[in-house]
């Protein structure tokens, strides 16, 4: 389960966060199952399911929202062993 937290700027609840994943070779190995919109603290949660169980290595979990001033992007990474 991943949680995208606002680290700077102002909070806007009700923003839809688009989540996606990629490996270092830009391949997707999983899917996001239940993305929610942001709450009044600027938080959004989702569940990520790994579908390629043969993959081992870094996976970048990325999220973005589109605002009237542009796209805001956040990411983190997990190591699958």
Coordinates of N, CA and C in Angstrom, one line a residue, residues 30-64:
X30 N 3.4 -4.0 -12.4 CA 2.2 -4.2 -11.5 C 1.0 -3.3 -11.9
X31 N 0.0 -3.3 -11.1 CA -1.2 -2.5 -11.4 C -1.7 -1.9 -10.1
X32 N -2.3 -0.7 -10.2 CA -2.9 0.0 -9.0 C -4.4 -0.4 -9.0
X33 N -4.9 -0.8 -7.9 CA -6.2 -1.4 -7.8 C -7.3 -0.5 -7.3
X34 N -7.0 0.4 -6.4 CA -8.1 1.2 -5.8 C -7.7 2.7 -5.6
X35 N -7.3 3.4 -6.6 CA -6.9 4.8 -6.4 C -8.0 5.6 -5.8
X36 N -7.7 6.5 -4.9 CA -8.7 7.4 -4.3 C -8.3 8.8 -4.6
X37 N -9.2 9.7 -4.4 CA -8.9 11.1 -4.5 C -8.3 11.6 -3.2
X38 N -7.6 12.8 -3.3 CA -6.9 13.3 -2.1 C -7.9 13.8 -1.1
X39 N -7.5 13.7 0.2 CA -8.3 14.2 1.3 C -7.9 15.7 1.7
X40 N -8.5 16.2 2.7 CA -8.2 17.6 3.1 C -6.8 17.8 3.7
X41 N -6.1 16.7 3.9 CA -4.7 16.8 4.4 C -3.7 16.6 3.2
X42 N -4.3 16.5 2.0 CA -3.5 16.3 0.8 C -2.9 14.9 0.6
X43 N -3.6 13.9 1.2 CA -3.1 12.5 1.2 C -4.0 11.7 0.3
X44 N -3.4 10.7 -0.4 CA -4.1 9.8 -1.2 C -3.5 8.4 -1.1
X45 N -4.3 7.4 -1.0 CA -3.8 6.1 -0.9 C -4.2 5.2 -2.1
X46 N -3.5 4.1 -2.3 CA -3.8 3.2 -3.3 C -3.1 1.8 -3.0
X47 N -3.6 0.8 -3.6 CA -3.1 -0.5 -3.4 C -2.4 -1.0 -4.7
X48 N -1.2 -1.4 -4.6 CA -0.4 -1.8 -5.8 C -0.2 -3.3 -5.8
X49 N -0.5 -4.0 -6.8 CA -0.4 -5.4 -7.0 C 0.7 -5.8 -8.0
X50 N 1.7 -6.5 -7.6 CA 2.8 -6.9 -8.5 C 2.3 -8.1 -9.3
X51 N 2.3 -7.9 -10.7 CA 1.8 -8.9 -11.6 C 2.9 -9.8 -12.2
X52 N 4.1 -9.2 -12.4 CA 5.2 -9.9 -12.9 C 6.1 -10.4 -11.8
X53 N 5.7 -11.6 -11.3 CA 6.4 -12.1 -10.1 C 7.8 -12.6 -10.4
X54 N 8.2 -12.6 -11.7 CA 9.6 -13.0 -12.0 C 10.6 -11.8 -12.0
X55 N 10.0 -10.6 -11.8 CA 10.9 -9.4 -11.8 C 11.5 -9.3 -10.4
X56 N 12.8 -8.9 -10.5 CA 13.6 -8.6 -9.3 C 14.4 -7.3 -9.5
X57 N 14.3 -6.3 -8.7 CA 15.0 -5.1 -8.9 C 14.1 -3.9 -8.4
X58 N 14.6 -2.7 -8.7 CA 13.9 -1.5 -8.3 C 12.6 -1.2 -9.1
X59 N 11.6 -0.8 -8.4 CA 10.4 -0.4 -9.1 C 10.1 1.0 -8.5
X60 N 9.9 2.0 -9.5 CA 9.5 3.3 -9.1 C 8.0 3.5 -9.1
X61 N 7.5 3.9 -7.9 CA 6.1 4.1 -7.8 C 5.9 5.6 -8.0
X62 N 5.1 6.0 -9.0 CA 5.0 7.4 -9.3 C 3.5 7.9 -9.2
X63 N 3.3 9.1 -8.9 CA 2.0 9.7 -8.9 C 2.0 11.1 -9.4
X64 N 1.0 11.5 -10.0 CA 0.9 12.9 -10.4 C -0.5 13.4 -10.4

